[in-house]
Short mmCIF file of C-alpha atoms and ligand atoms in Angstrom, two decimals:
data_model
loop_
_atom_site.label_atom_id
_atom_site.label_comp_id
_atom_site.label_asym_id
_atom_site.label_seq_id
_atom_site.Cartn_x
_atom_site.Cartn_y
_atom_site.Cartn_z
CA UNK A 87 124.42 118.48 96.82
CA UNK A 88 127.93 119.63 96.01
CA UNK A 89 129.60 119.64 92.62
CA UNK A 90 131.77 116.66 93.41
CA UNK A 91 128.73 114.52 94.20
CA UNK A 92 127.07 115.56 90.95
CA UNK A 93 130.19 114.51 89.05
CA UNK A 94 130.29 111.15 90.82
CA UNK A 95 126.66 110.62 89.93
CA UNK A 96 127.29 111.56 86.30
CA UNK A 97 130.15 109.07 86.09
CA UNK A 98 127.89 106.38 87.45
CA UNK A 99 125.24 107.28 84.94
CA UNK A 100 127.49 106.89 81.92
CA UNK A 101 129.96 104.22 83.04
CA UNK A 102 127.46 101.83 84.64
CA UNK A 103 124.71 101.94 82.05
CA UNK A 104 125.03 98.20 81.65
CA UNK A 105 125.24 97.30 85.29
CA UNK A 106 125.55 94.06 87.25
CA UNK A 107 123.44 92.92 90.19
CA UNK A 108 124.54 94.42 93.52
CA UNK A 109 124.35 91.00 95.21
CA UNK A 110 125.29 88.30 92.70
CA UNK A 111 126.83 90.23 89.78
CA UNK A 112 124.45 88.90 87.08
CA UNK A 113 123.59 91.28 84.26
CA UNK A 114 120.33 93.15 84.94
CA UNK A 115 117.93 92.75 82.04
CA UNK A 116 114.46 93.18 83.61
CA UNK A 117 112.58 96.25 84.82
CA UNK A 118 110.18 96.51 87.77
CA UNK A 119 108.96 100.08 87.21
CA UNK A 120 110.22 103.33 85.73
CA UNK A 121 109.08 106.32 87.83
CA UNK A 122 110.89 108.84 85.64
CA UNK A 123 113.34 111.47 86.87
CA UNK A 124 113.25 112.58 90.50
CA UNK A 125 115.44 114.62 92.87
CA UNK A 126 117.01 112.91 95.93
CA UNK A 127 114.03 112.60 98.27
CA UNK A 128 115.75 113.64 101.51
CA UNK A 129 117.25 116.87 100.10
CA UNK A 130 114.87 119.37 101.69
CA UNK A 131 115.55 122.88 100.41
CA UNK A 132 115.93 126.14 102.25
CA UNK A 133 114.27 129.26 100.86
CA UNK A 134 117.51 130.60 99.36
CA UNK A 135 117.98 127.36 97.37
CA UNK A 136 114.67 127.49 95.54
CA UNK A 137 116.06 129.30 92.49
CA UNK A 138 119.01 126.95 92.14
CA UNK A 139 119.32 123.93 89.90
CA UNK A 140 118.43 120.61 91.53
CA UNK A 141 119.96 117.30 90.50
CA UNK A 142 117.45 114.79 89.11
CA UNK A 143 118.21 111.08 88.70
CA UNK A 144 116.23 108.24 87.13
CA UNK A 145 114.00 106.13 89.37
CA UNK A 146 114.27 103.16 87.06
CA UNK A 147 114.02 99.98 89.13
CA UNK A 148 115.50 96.71 87.87
CA UNK A 149 115.22 93.12 89.04
CA UNK A 150 117.83 90.37 88.91
CA UNK A 151 116.67 87.11 87.31
CA UNK A 152 119.25 85.11 89.30
CA UNK A 153 118.88 86.26 92.95
CA UNK A 154 115.61 88.29 92.55
CA UNK A 155 117.12 91.38 94.18
CA UNK A 156 115.07 94.42 93.13
CA UNK A 157 117.42 97.36 92.84
CA UNK A 158 118.19 100.87 91.77
CA UNK A 159 121.56 101.89 90.49
CA UNK A 160 123.54 103.92 93.00
CA UNK A 161 123.29 107.38 91.45
CA UNK A 162 124.44 109.18 94.58
CA UNK A 163 127.18 108.04 96.93
CA UNK A 164 126.07 106.89 100.37
CA UNK A 165 128.40 109.48 101.92
CA UNK A 166 126.46 112.22 100.14
CA UNK A 167 123.11 110.93 101.33
CA UNK A 168 123.79 110.05 104.91
CA UNK A 169 126.39 112.40 106.38
CA UNK A 170 123.68 114.92 107.41
CA UNK A 171 120.45 113.00 107.57
CA UNK A 172 117.07 114.61 108.21
CA UNK A 173 115.29 111.49 109.44
CA UNK A 174 114.99 111.07 113.19
CA UNK A 175 113.31 107.75 113.99
CA UNK A 176 111.99 108.99 117.33
CA UNK A 177 109.48 111.32 115.67
CA UNK A 178 107.21 108.34 115.04
CA UNK A 179 105.55 107.29 118.29
CA UNK A 180 104.39 103.94 116.93
CA UNK A 181 107.88 103.10 115.65
CA UNK A 182 109.40 103.75 119.09
CA UNK A 183 106.74 101.52 120.71
CA UNK A 184 107.48 98.79 118.12
CA UNK A 185 111.18 99.01 119.01
CA UNK A 186 110.58 98.77 122.76
CA UNK A 187 108.49 95.59 122.34
CA UNK A 188 111.27 94.12 120.16
CA UNK A 189 114.00 94.81 122.77
CA UNK A 190 112.03 93.13 125.54
CA UNK A 191 111.19 90.07 123.41
CA UNK A 192 114.67 89.51 121.99
CA UNK A 193 116.34 89.94 125.41
CA UNK A 194 114.17 87.09 126.71
CA UNK A 195 114.57 84.89 123.61
CA UNK A 196 118.38 85.13 123.47
CA UNK A 197 118.85 85.35 127.26
CA UNK A 198 120.80 88.59 126.98
CA UNK A 199 122.34 90.06 130.12
CA UNK A 200 125.01 92.32 131.51
CA UNK A 201 127.84 90.39 129.77
CA UNK A 202 126.16 90.53 126.34
CA UNK A 203 126.55 93.14 123.62
CA UNK A 204 123.76 94.34 121.32
CA UNK A 205 125.00 96.26 118.27
CA UNK A 206 122.66 98.19 116.03
CA UNK A 207 123.78 99.16 112.53
CA UNK A 208 122.35 102.52 111.47
CA UNK A 209 121.21 103.14 115.04
CA UNK A 210 119.83 106.57 114.16
CA UNK A 211 118.96 108.68 117.24
CA UNK A 212 119.00 105.73 119.67
CA UNK A 213 115.23 105.18 119.26
CA UNK A 214 115.79 101.41 119.70
CA UNK A 215 118.96 100.81 121.71
CA UNK A 216 117.72 103.10 124.52
CA UNK A 217 115.23 100.37 125.47
CA UNK A 218 118.04 97.90 126.26
CA UNK A 219 119.48 100.22 128.93
CA UNK A 220 116.79 99.57 131.59
CA UNK A 221 117.11 95.83 130.79
CA UNK A 222 120.81 95.98 131.72
CA UNK A 223 122.07 94.92 128.27
CA UNK A 224 125.17 96.81 127.05
CA UNK A 225 124.70 98.45 123.65
CA UNK A 226 126.69 100.01 120.85
CA UNK A 227 125.26 101.97 117.94
CA UNK A 228 126.89 102.50 114.56
CA UNK A 229 125.49 105.52 112.72
CA UNK A 230 127.04 107.44 109.82
CA UNK A 231 125.10 110.70 110.31
CA UNK A 232 126.87 112.73 113.00
CA UNK A 233 123.92 115.04 113.71
CA UNK A 234 121.66 112.06 114.43
CA UNK A 235 124.32 110.17 116.45
CA UNK A 236 124.71 113.19 118.75
CA UNK A 237 121.07 112.86 119.79
CA UNK A 238 121.65 109.15 120.61
CA UNK A 239 124.65 109.97 122.81
CA UNK A 240 122.47 112.40 124.78
CA UNK A 241 120.18 109.46 125.57
CA UNK A 242 123.12 107.44 126.92
CA UNK A 243 123.46 105.27 123.80
CA UNK A 244 127.16 104.91 122.93
CA UNK A 245 127.41 105.53 119.19
CA UNK A 246 130.24 105.30 116.65
CA UNK A 247 129.92 107.69 113.73
CA UNK A 248 130.97 105.46 110.84
CA UNK A 249 129.81 103.30 107.93
CA UNK A 250 129.60 99.58 108.69
CA UNK A 251 131.36 96.90 106.65
CA UNK A 252 134.35 94.54 106.78
CA UNK A 253 136.77 97.37 107.68
CA UNK A 254 134.83 98.50 110.75
CA UNK A 255 133.96 94.92 111.82
CA UNK A 256 137.65 93.99 111.88
CA UNK A 257 138.45 97.16 113.79
CA UNK A 258 135.76 96.39 116.38
CA UNK A 259 136.96 92.77 116.76
CA UNK A 260 140.50 94.07 117.35
CA UNK A 261 139.06 96.16 120.20
CA UNK A 262 137.42 93.06 121.70
CA UNK A 263 133.91 93.99 120.63
CA UNK A 264 131.94 91.04 119.28
CA UNK A 265 128.19 90.86 119.25
CA UNK A 266 125.59 88.52 120.74
CA UNK A 267 122.95 90.40 118.78
CA UNK A 268 123.33 92.51 115.63
CA UNK A 269 120.31 94.57 114.63
CA UNK A 270 119.72 96.14 111.25
CA UNK A 271 116.37 97.90 110.95
CA UNK A 272 115.62 99.51 107.60
CA UNK A 273 119.30 99.77 106.77
CA UNK A 274 119.75 96.92 104.28
CA UNK A 275 117.99 98.90 101.55
CA UNK A 276 120.46 101.75 102.01
CA UNK A 277 123.68 99.77 101.82
CA UNK A 278 125.51 100.36 98.53
CA UNK A 279 127.91 97.40 98.96
CA UNK A 280 125.65 94.64 100.27
CA UNK A 281 128.32 91.94 100.21
CA UNK A 282 130.76 94.04 102.25
CA UNK A 283 128.01 94.84 104.77
CA UNK A 284 126.94 91.20 105.27
CA UNK A 285 130.57 90.01 105.37
CA UNK A 286 131.10 92.54 108.19
CA UNK A 287 128.14 91.08 110.09
CA UNK A 288 129.60 87.57 109.69
CA UNK A 289 132.88 88.79 111.24
CA UNK A 290 131.32 90.66 114.18
CA UNK A 291 128.84 87.95 115.20
CA UNK A 292 129.73 85.60 118.10
CA UNK A 293 129.60 81.86 117.22
CA UNK A 294 126.09 81.50 118.71
CA UNK A 295 125.03 85.10 118.09
CA UNK A 296 121.90 86.13 116.23
CA UNK A 297 121.26 88.84 113.63
CA UNK A 298 117.85 90.40 113.09
CA UNK A 299 117.16 92.46 110.00
CA UNK A 300 113.96 94.34 109.26
CA UNK A 301 113.11 95.68 105.83
CA UNK A 302 110.02 96.36 103.72
CA UNK A 303 108.91 93.14 102.03
CA UNK A 304 108.95 93.40 98.22
CA UNK A 305 105.98 91.02 98.13
CA UNK A 306 103.87 93.56 100.10
CA UNK A 307 105.30 96.49 98.11
CA UNK A 308 104.06 94.94 94.88
CA UNK A 309 100.78 93.54 96.24
CA UNK A 310 99.83 96.87 97.84
CA UNK A 311 101.13 99.14 95.12
CA UNK A 312 103.63 100.95 97.36
CA UNK A 313 105.64 102.35 94.45
CA UNK A 314 106.26 105.56 96.43
CA UNK A 315 108.55 103.69 98.84
CA UNK A 316 111.02 103.53 95.95
CA UNK A 317 113.57 106.31 96.12
CA UNK A 318 117.24 106.95 95.41
CA UNK A 319 118.26 106.47 99.03
CA UNK A 320 116.85 102.91 98.89
CA UNK A 321 119.12 100.95 96.58
CA UNK A 322 117.66 97.46 97.25
CA UNK A 323 114.29 95.75 97.87
CA UNK A 324 114.13 92.21 99.27
CA UNK A 325 112.12 89.03 99.29
CA UNK A 326 113.01 86.20 101.67
CA UNK A 327 114.20 84.33 98.58
CA UNK A 328 116.88 87.00 98.08
CA UNK A 329 117.80 87.10 101.79
CA UNK A 330 118.22 83.32 101.75
CA UNK A 331 120.64 83.55 98.81
CA UNK A 332 122.45 86.50 100.43
CA UNK A 333 122.89 84.66 103.75
CA UNK A 334 124.21 81.52 102.05
CA UNK A 335 126.82 83.55 100.14
CA UNK A 336 128.27 84.67 103.49
CA UNK A 337 128.11 81.49 105.59
CA UNK A 338 124.95 82.56 107.39
CA UNK A 339 121.58 80.83 107.69
CA UNK A 340 118.02 82.16 107.99
CA UNK A 341 116.66 80.57 111.19
CA UNK A 342 113.34 82.42 111.55
CA UNK A 343 111.18 85.04 109.88
CA UNK A 344 108.24 87.14 111.06
CA UNK A 345 105.88 89.33 109.08
CA UNK A 346 105.34 92.78 110.59
CA UNK A 347 102.85 95.52 109.73
CA UNK A 348 105.53 98.27 109.89
CA UNK A 349 106.37 100.39 106.82
CA UNK A 350 103.48 98.93 104.87
CA UNK A 351 104.52 95.32 105.51
CA UNK A 352 108.01 94.31 106.58
CA UNK A 353 109.93 91.14 107.28
CA UNK A 354 112.05 90.55 110.35
CA UNK A 355 114.55 87.81 109.51
CA UNK A 356 116.76 86.07 112.06
CA UNK A 357 120.18 84.91 110.88
CA UNK A 358 122.83 82.79 112.59
CA UNK A 359 126.14 81.22 111.58
CA UNK A 360 125.63 78.40 109.11
CA UNK A 361 127.19 75.79 111.39
CA UNK A 362 125.69 77.13 114.63
CA UNK A 363 123.25 75.19 116.80
CA UNK A 364 120.11 77.28 116.23
CA UNK A 365 117.25 75.26 114.73
CA UNK A 366 115.55 76.55 111.59
CA UNK A 367 111.88 77.36 112.24
CA UNK A 368 109.10 76.17 109.89
CA UNK A 369 108.26 79.82 109.17
CA UNK A 370 111.28 80.02 106.83
CA UNK A 371 110.24 77.21 104.46
CA UNK A 372 106.62 78.35 104.62
CA UNK A 373 107.38 81.89 103.48
CA UNK A 374 109.85 80.76 100.80
CA UNK A 375 107.14 78.48 99.42
CA UNK A 376 104.54 81.26 99.48
CA UNK A 377 106.86 83.70 97.68
CA UNK A 378 107.40 81.15 94.91
CA UNK A 379 103.65 80.55 94.70
CA UNK A 380 103.15 84.32 94.35
CA UNK A 381 105.46 84.34 91.37
CA UNK A 382 108.52 86.02 92.91
CA UNK A 383 110.82 83.78 90.89
CA UNK A 384 109.05 84.77 87.63
CA UNK A 385 110.12 87.92 85.79
CA UNK A 386 106.56 88.41 84.43
CA UNK A 387 105.29 89.07 87.99
CA UNK A 388 107.68 91.99 88.34
CA UNK A 389 106.97 93.31 84.86
CA UNK A 390 103.24 93.81 85.59
CA UNK A 391 103.88 96.21 88.49
CA UNK A 392 104.51 99.31 86.35
CA UNK A 393 100.89 99.47 85.17
CA UNK A 394 99.64 99.56 88.76
CA UNK A 395 101.81 102.59 89.55
CA UNK A 396 100.55 104.43 86.46
CA UNK A 397 96.94 103.67 87.42
CA UNK A 398 97.45 105.04 90.95
CA UNK A 399 98.95 108.23 89.50
CA UNK A 400 95.96 108.81 87.23
CA UNK A 401 93.48 108.13 90.08
CA UNK A 402 95.18 110.52 92.49
CA UNK A 403 95.43 113.28 89.89
CA UNK A 404 91.79 112.81 88.90
CA UNK A 405 90.76 113.24 92.55
CA UNK A 406 92.94 116.32 93.12
CA UNK A 407 91.86 117.99 89.87
CA UNK A 408 88.17 117.46 90.70
CA UNK A 409 88.66 118.82 94.24
CA UNK A 410 90.48 121.93 93.02
CA UNK A 411 87.82 122.53 90.36
CA UNK A 412 85.29 122.58 93.20
CA UNK A 413 87.40 125.23 94.94
CA UNK A 414 88.57 122.97 97.77
CA UNK A 415 91.58 123.80 99.89
CA UNK A 416 94.08 120.92 100.16
CA UNK A 417 97.21 120.50 102.26
CA UNK A 418 99.53 117.61 103.02
CA UNK A 419 100.39 115.84 106.26
CA UNK A 420 104.00 114.71 106.56
CA UNK A 421 107.07 115.27 104.42
CA UNK A 422 108.57 111.77 104.31
CA UNK A 423 110.91 110.52 101.62
CA UNK A 424 108.13 108.44 100.11
CA UNK A 425 105.97 111.56 99.81
CA UNK A 426 108.55 113.12 97.55
CA UNK A 427 108.55 110.16 95.17
CA UNK A 428 104.77 110.39 94.98
CA UNK A 429 104.68 114.18 94.53
CA UNK A 430 107.37 114.20 91.86
CA UNK A 431 106.08 111.17 89.95
CA UNK A 432 102.58 112.68 89.87
CA UNK A 433 103.84 116.30 89.49
CA UNK A 434 101.78 117.51 92.47
CA UNK A 435 103.02 120.99 93.39
CA UNK A 436 101.65 124.15 94.95
CA UNK A 437 98.89 124.09 92.34
CA UNK A 438 97.32 121.27 94.37
CA UNK A 439 98.83 121.38 97.89
CA UNK A 440 99.11 124.76 99.66
CA UNK A 441 101.66 123.35 102.10
CA UNK A 442 102.47 120.24 104.08
CA UNK A 443 103.24 119.80 107.80
CA UNK A 444 105.68 117.63 109.70
CA UNK A 445 106.44 116.87 113.35
CA UNK A 446 110.18 117.09 112.68
CA UNK A 447 111.37 120.67 113.38
CA UNK A 448 114.41 120.10 111.11
CA UNK A 449 112.05 120.32 108.14
CA UNK A 450 110.09 123.41 109.24
CA UNK A 451 110.67 126.39 106.93
CA UNK A 452 112.15 124.09 104.30
CA UNK A 453 110.63 122.95 101.01
CA UNK A 454 110.12 119.51 99.50
CA UNK A 455 112.69 118.59 96.82
CA UNK A 456 111.48 119.05 93.25
CA UNK A 457 107.92 120.18 93.94
CA UNK A 458 108.93 122.92 96.44
CA UNK A 459 105.96 122.53 98.75
CA UNK A 460 106.54 124.51 101.97
CA UNK A 461 106.81 122.42 105.17
CA UNK A 462 105.24 123.91 108.30
CA UNK A 463 104.63 122.85 111.91
CA UNK A 464 101.53 120.69 112.43
CA UNK A 465 99.58 123.62 113.95
CA UNK A 466 99.45 125.26 110.50
CA UNK A 467 96.56 122.93 109.67
CA UNK A 468 94.42 124.43 112.45
CA UNK A 469 95.04 127.91 111.08
CA UNK A 470 94.39 127.07 107.42
CA UNK A 471 91.37 124.77 108.03
CA UNK A 472 91.76 122.83 104.74
CA UNK A 473 88.98 120.71 103.21
CA UNK A 474 91.31 117.79 102.49
CA UNK A 475 94.49 116.57 104.16
CA UNK A 476 96.61 114.29 101.96
CA UNK A 477 98.46 111.84 104.23
CA UNK A 478 101.88 111.24 102.67
CA UNK A 479 103.28 108.77 105.28
CA UNK A 480 100.27 106.47 104.70
CA UNK A 481 101.93 103.72 106.78
CA UNK A 482 101.19 105.92 109.84
CA UNK A 483 97.65 106.78 108.75
CA UNK A 484 95.89 105.42 111.85
CA UNK A 485 98.29 107.23 114.20
CA UNK A 486 97.90 110.50 112.24
CA UNK A 487 94.11 110.36 111.98
CA UNK A 488 93.91 109.71 115.71
CA UNK A 489 96.22 112.65 116.52
CA UNK A 490 94.39 114.95 114.08
CA UNK A 491 90.86 113.82 114.82
CA UNK A 492 89.87 117.38 115.82
CA UNK A 493 89.87 118.52 112.17
CA UNK A 494 86.40 116.96 112.00
CA UNK A 495 85.25 120.17 113.75
CA UNK A 496 85.42 122.09 110.45
CA UNK A 497 84.52 119.15 108.20
CA UNK A 498 88.00 118.30 106.92
CA UNK A 499 88.59 114.85 105.41
CA UNK A 500 91.74 112.77 105.08
CA UNK A 501 92.95 111.43 101.75
CA UNK A 502 95.20 108.35 101.66
CA UNK A 503 96.89 107.94 98.24
CA UNK A 504 98.20 104.34 98.47
CA UNK A 505 97.32 101.62 97.42
CA UNK A 506 94.54 103.67 95.77
CA UNK A 507 92.82 106.95 96.64
CA UNK A 508 90.70 106.60 99.80
CA UNK A 509 88.83 109.47 101.47
CA UNK A 510 88.30 109.15 105.23
CA UNK A 511 85.83 111.33 107.11
CA UNK A 512 87.06 111.52 110.74
CA UNK A 513 83.56 112.45 111.98
CA UNK A 514 82.47 108.93 111.01
CA UNK A 515 85.21 107.31 113.11
CA UNK A 516 85.17 106.79 116.83
CA UNK A 517 87.60 109.10 118.54
ZN1 ZN B 676 121.44 89.07 91.53
#
């Protein structure tokens, strides 16, 4: 991070100590969890950066008692985080398959064709929009990270390198681009100005157009103790209750919602213009009712989450300390953002993990932020033959265990840290 970004962050830290809700402006008076100080989780270091100072910011999560938006203060500007992004969606096979199934289903449901336009916000490397091309549906991606957008263009996915909001929506409308379908997958959490983003969607959407947004469900996050999915790059965490309030603020309406297993439990919400002709499905009222029953309108529900995170930290450390005392060799699998929250919160460094591996070559030869664990290609596991492999992207555990089943040959076991420590012996699973 450059000096200017550090100064911006410092200004935020002092000037916005008493901060208002990102969605509704109410004063934030309630905490979800305080995970201490942590470096930005996508700032992978090169060897020559290891002796330099790293910026650390609080991971202190607050919840709004008016709109229930769970949120972090924006310590780093979005420009700093996303202009050179290390995350390429296509490196997860199951995520690409999930996206393909979505494109086929939504094309049928909305009757999309050659005169339609599907726009994806934060379209990453074209992992999703590419599946519309064989269906004959024109697409346009909007992606702020130029290095990632380049990869999308190579796949034939037209991509604008820009941040989305009212400014860009107006510009696109002036060019005659309005959307039958607007897709936002795992972007809502990363939008610093939520109201500007949703107002932009309202502008760009055709009168009978549909928006689908996917995001991790705060209900699942709390129920399954996924505190590691909290990091500085994710400013906001949503329930359907919050989405409903957000939509209403901008003349939009939630017409359907689905629960998905992705990212530890996500929601896919469908929005349309408030006055449009789409019927509202029963699923919407049903989930809103369930969220209320599960206490998501009560501040005491949120307050109890911090103890669960502390318990998970103690359990993981107890396991790792016992394993090291027995002389076991441990490495990681994956170097996802969430892994860095976990490693930093629990202070798990080279004293526990010799190295971690990742399928993304961008990360090879780099080091995890804060804990400085070296990241190697996946083959490094076969060379080192560790006793335990700690799976950091636990949401992909089944995919990873299947791909790495051969480690059973030397008796290695997998360790999944969330929701609580679980040891999996691959020799006991069917291949
Ligand atoms: Zn609020």
